[in-house]
mmCIF file of C-alpha atoms in Angstrom:
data_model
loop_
_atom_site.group_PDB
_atom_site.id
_atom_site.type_symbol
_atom_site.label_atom_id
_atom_site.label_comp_id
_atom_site.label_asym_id
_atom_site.label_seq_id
_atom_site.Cartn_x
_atom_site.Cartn_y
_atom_site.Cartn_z
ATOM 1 C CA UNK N 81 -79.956 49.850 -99.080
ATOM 2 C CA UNK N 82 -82.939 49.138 -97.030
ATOM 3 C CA UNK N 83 -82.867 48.948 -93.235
ATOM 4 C CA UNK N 84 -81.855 45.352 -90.968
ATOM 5 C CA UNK N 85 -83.892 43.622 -89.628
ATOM 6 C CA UNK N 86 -83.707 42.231 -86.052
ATOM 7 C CA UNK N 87 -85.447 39.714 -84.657
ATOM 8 C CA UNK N 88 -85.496 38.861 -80.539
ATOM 9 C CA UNK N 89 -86.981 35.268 -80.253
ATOM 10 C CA UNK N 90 -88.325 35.451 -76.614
ATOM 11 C CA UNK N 91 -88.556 39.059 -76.613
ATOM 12 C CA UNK N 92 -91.096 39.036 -73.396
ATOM 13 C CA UNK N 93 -88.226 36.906 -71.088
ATOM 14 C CA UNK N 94 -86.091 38.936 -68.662
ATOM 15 C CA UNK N 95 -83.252 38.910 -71.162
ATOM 16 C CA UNK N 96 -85.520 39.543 -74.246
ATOM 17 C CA UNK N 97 -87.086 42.513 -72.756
ATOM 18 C CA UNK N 98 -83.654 43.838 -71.709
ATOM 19 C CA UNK N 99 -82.396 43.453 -75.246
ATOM 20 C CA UNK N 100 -85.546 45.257 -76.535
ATOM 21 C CA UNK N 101 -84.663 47.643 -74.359
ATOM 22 C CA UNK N 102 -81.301 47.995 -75.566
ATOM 23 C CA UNK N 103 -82.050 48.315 -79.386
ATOM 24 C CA UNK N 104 -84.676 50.867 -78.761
ATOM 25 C CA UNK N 105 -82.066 53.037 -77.302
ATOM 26 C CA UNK N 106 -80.029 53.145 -79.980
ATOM 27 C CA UNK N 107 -82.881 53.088 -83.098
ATOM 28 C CA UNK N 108 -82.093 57.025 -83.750
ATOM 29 C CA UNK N 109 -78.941 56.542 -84.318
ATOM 30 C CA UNK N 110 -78.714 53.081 -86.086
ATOM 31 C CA UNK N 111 -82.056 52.598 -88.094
ATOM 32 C CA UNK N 112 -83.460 48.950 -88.379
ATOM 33 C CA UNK N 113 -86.518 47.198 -88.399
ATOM 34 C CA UNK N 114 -87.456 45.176 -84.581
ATOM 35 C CA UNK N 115 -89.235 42.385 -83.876
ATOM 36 C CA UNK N 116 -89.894 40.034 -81.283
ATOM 37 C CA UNK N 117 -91.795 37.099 -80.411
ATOM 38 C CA UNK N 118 -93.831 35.739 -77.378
ATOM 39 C CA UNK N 119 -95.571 32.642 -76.911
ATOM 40 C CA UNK N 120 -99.016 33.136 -74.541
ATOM 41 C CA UNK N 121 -99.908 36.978 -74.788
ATOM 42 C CA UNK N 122 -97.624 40.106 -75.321
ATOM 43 C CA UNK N 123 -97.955 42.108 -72.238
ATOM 44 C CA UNK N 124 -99.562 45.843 -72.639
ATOM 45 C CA UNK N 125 -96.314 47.598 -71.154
ATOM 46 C CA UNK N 126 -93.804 45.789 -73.268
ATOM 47 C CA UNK N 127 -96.426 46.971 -76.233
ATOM 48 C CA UNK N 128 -96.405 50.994 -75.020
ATOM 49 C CA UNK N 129 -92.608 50.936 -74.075
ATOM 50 C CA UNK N 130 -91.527 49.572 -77.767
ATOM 51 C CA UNK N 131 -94.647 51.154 -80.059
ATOM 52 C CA UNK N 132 -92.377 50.836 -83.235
ATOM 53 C CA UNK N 133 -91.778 47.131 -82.834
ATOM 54 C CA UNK N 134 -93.434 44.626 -84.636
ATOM 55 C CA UNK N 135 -94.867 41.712 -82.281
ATOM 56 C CA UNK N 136 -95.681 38.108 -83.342
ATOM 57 C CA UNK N 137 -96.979 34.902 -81.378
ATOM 58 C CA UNK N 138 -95.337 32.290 -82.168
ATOM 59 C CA UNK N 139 -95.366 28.471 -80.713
ATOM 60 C CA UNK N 140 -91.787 27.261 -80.473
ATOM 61 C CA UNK N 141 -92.876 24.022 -80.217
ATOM 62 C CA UNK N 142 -94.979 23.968 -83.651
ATOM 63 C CA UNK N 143 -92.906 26.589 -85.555
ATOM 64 C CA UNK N 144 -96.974 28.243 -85.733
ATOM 65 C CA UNK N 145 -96.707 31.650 -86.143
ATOM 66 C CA UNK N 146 -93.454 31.963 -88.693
ATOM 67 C CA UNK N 147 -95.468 32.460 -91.402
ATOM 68 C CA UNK N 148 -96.623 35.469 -89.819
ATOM 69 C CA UNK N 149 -93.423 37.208 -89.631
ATOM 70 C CA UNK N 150 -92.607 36.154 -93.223
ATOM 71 C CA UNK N 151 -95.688 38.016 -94.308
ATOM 72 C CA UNK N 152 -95.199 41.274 -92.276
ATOM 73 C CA UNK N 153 -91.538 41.594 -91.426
ATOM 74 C CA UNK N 154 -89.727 39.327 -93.789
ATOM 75 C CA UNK N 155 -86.163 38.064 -93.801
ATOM 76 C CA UNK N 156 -84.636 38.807 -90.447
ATOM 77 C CA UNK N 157 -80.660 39.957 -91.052
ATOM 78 C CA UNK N 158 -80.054 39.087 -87.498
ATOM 79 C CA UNK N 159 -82.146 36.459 -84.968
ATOM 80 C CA UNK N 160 -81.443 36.753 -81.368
ATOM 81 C CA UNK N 161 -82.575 33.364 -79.929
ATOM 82 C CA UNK N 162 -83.388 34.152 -76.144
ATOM 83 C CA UNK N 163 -86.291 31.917 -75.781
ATOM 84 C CA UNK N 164 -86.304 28.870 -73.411
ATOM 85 C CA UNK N 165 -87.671 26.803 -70.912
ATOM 86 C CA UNK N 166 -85.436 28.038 -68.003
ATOM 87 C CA UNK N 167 -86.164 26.493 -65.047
ATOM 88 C CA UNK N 168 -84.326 23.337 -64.332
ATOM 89 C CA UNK N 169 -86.981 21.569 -62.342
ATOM 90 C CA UNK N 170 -89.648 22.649 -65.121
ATOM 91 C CA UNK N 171 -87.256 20.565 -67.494
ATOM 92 C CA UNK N 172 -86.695 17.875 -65.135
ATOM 93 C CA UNK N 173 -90.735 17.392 -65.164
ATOM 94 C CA UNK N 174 -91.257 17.753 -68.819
ATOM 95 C CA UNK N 175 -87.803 17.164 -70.565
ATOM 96 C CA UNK N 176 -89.974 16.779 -73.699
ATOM 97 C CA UNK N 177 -91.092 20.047 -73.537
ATOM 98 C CA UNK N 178 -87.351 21.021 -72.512
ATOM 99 C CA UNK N 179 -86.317 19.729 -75.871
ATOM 100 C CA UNK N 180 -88.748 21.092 -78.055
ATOM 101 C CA UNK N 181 -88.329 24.774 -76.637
ATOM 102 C CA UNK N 182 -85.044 25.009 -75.808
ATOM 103 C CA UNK N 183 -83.620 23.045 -79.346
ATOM 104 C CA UNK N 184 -84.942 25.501 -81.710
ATOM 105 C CA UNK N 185 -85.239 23.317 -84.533
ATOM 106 C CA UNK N 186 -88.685 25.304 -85.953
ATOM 107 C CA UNK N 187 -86.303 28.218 -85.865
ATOM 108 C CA UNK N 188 -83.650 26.967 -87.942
ATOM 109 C CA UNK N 189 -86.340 25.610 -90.152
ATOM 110 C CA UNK N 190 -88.285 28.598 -90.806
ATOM 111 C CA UNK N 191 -84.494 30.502 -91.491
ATOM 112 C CA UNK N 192 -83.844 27.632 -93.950
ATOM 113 C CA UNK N 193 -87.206 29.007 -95.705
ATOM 114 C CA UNK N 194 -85.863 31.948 -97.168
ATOM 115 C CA UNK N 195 -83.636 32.300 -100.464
ATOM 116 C CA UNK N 196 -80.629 33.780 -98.985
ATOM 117 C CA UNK N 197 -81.225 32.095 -95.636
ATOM 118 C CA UNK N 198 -77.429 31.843 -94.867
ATOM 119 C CA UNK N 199 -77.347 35.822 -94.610
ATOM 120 C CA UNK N 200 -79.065 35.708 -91.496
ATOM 121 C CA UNK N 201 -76.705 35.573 -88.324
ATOM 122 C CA UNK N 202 -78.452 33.336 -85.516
ATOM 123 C CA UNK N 203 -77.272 34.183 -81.685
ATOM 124 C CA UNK N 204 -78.475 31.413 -79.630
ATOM 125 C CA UNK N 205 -78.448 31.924 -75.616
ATOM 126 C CA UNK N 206 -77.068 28.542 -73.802
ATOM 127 C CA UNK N 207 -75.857 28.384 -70.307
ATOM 128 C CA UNK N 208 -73.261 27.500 -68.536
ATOM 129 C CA UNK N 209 -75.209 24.759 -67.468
ATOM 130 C CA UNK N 210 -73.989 22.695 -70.162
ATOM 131 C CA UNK N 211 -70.878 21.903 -67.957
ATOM 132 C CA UNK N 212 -71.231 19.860 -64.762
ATOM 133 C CA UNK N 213 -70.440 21.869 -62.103
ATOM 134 C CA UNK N 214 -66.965 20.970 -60.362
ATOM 135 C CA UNK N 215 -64.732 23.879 -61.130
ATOM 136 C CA UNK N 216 -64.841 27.840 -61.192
ATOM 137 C CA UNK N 217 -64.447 28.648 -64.335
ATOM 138 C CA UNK N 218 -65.172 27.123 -67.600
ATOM 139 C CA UNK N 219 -63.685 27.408 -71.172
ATOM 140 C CA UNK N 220 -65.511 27.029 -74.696
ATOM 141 C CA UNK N 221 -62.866 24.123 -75.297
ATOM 142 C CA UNK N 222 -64.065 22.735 -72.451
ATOM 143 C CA UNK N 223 -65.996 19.216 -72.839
ATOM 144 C CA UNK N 224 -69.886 19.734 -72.147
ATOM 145 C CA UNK N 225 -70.936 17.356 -69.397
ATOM 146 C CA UNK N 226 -74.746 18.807 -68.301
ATOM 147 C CA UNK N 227 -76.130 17.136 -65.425
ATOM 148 C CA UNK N 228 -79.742 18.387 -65.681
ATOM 149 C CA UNK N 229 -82.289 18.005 -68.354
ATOM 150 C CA UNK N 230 -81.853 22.051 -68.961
ATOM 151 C CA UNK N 231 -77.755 21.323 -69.598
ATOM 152 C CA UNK N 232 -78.743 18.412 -72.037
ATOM 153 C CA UNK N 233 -81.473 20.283 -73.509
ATOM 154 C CA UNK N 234 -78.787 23.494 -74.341
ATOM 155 C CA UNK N 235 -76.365 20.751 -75.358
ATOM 156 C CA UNK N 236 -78.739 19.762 -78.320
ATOM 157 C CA UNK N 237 -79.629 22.567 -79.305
ATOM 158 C CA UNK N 238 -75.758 23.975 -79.367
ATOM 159 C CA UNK N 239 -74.927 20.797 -81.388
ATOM 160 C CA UNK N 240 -78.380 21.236 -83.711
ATOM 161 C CA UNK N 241 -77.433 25.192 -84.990
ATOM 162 C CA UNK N 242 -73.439 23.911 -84.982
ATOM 163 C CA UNK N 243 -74.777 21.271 -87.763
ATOM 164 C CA UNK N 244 -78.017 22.874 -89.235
ATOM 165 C CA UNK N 245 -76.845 26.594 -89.356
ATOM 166 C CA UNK N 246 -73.783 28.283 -90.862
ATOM 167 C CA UNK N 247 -74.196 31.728 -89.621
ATOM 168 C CA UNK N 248 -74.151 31.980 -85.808
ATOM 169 C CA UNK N 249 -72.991 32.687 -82.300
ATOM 170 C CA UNK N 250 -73.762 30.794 -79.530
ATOM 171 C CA UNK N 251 -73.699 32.034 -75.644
ATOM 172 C CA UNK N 252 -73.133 30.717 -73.154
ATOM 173 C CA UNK N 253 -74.185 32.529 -70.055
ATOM 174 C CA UNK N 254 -74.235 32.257 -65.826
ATOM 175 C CA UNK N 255 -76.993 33.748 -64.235
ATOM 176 C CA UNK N 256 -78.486 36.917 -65.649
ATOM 177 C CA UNK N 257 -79.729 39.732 -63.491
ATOM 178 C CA UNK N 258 -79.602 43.472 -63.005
ATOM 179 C CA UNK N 259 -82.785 45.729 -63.120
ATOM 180 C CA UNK N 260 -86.819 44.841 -63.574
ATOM 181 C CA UNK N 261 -87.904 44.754 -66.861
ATOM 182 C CA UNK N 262 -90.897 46.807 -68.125
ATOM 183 C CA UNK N 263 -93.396 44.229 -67.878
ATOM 184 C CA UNK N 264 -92.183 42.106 -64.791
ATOM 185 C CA UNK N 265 -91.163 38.634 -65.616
ATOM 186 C CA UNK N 266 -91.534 36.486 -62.840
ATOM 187 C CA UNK N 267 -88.163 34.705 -61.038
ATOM 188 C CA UNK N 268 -86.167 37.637 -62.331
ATOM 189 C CA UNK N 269 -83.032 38.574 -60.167
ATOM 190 C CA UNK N 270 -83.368 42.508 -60.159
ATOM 191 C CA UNK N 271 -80.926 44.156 -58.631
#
């Protein structure tokens, strides 16, 4: 039986890098193959920190770079989805670009490529966004009422994966912080 496969999508983000991180840590003990993407450049440290990690650019908007990780990693067993565009007031400005980031339809797509696509187990990052705001605390039954372009954005892509994809886990978070990544991501709550 040959080795998993993981796959961070986003793997130069705050949460990406911590996940990276994470995996590295326990790669003795648990052998499987890591990859992750990033979208303008992979930063030097992140490179040096994770040396036995494959690294691919890919353009979440275009699905470009897929092909890449077809070629040279293959078939990812598991896909941890933490890219997106973030910022609420970068959505608000560009709710087009919103969409095609955060709903990751070139994701899903590329999956779908692959013969046994369905082995693959997606985990998609939302936010707790995707609720509007007037009470404490939230549950998944709870009906999704987003009042920003970011909530709507992790809305659609909840409700693409929920109809495209039949192995996955979505989410949802609050605000993620704790310590600085290795290559410092910028609006990052370190602790």
């Amino acid at each position: 039986m040959s080795a998993k496969k993981v796959l961070v999508v986003g793997g130069t983000g705050y949460l990406g890098q911590h996940l990276l991180q994470g995996f590295s840590e326990i790669q003795a003990t648990t052998p499987f193959a890591l990859a992750f993407t990033y979208n303008s450049f992979p930063p030097q440290p992140l490179l040096l920190a994770f040396p036995t990690s494959f690294a691919f650019h890919v353009d979440l908007k275009t699905g470009l770079g897929f092909d890449s990780i077809s070629q040279q990693f293959g078939q990812p067993d598991v896909v941890v989805n933490c890219a997106a565009l973030s910022v609420p007031r970068a959505c608000e400005n560009d709710p087009d670009a919103a969409i095609s980031i955060n709903v990751p339809s070139s994701l899903v797509n590329w999956l779908s490529s692959f013969a046994q696509s369905d082995n693959t187990l997606l985990i998609h990052l939302s936010t707790d966004q995707v609720y509007e705001g007037v009470k404490s605390f939230y549950k998944e039954e709870d009906e999704a009422l987003p009042v920003n372009v970011y909530g709507k954005s992790k809305v659609a892509a909840e409700q693409f994966i929920s109809e495209k994809w039949s192995n996955f886990a979505i989410l949802r978070s609050s605000i993620i912080f704790g310590p600085q990544t290795v290559s410092p991501v910028p609006k990052s709550l370190p602790i």
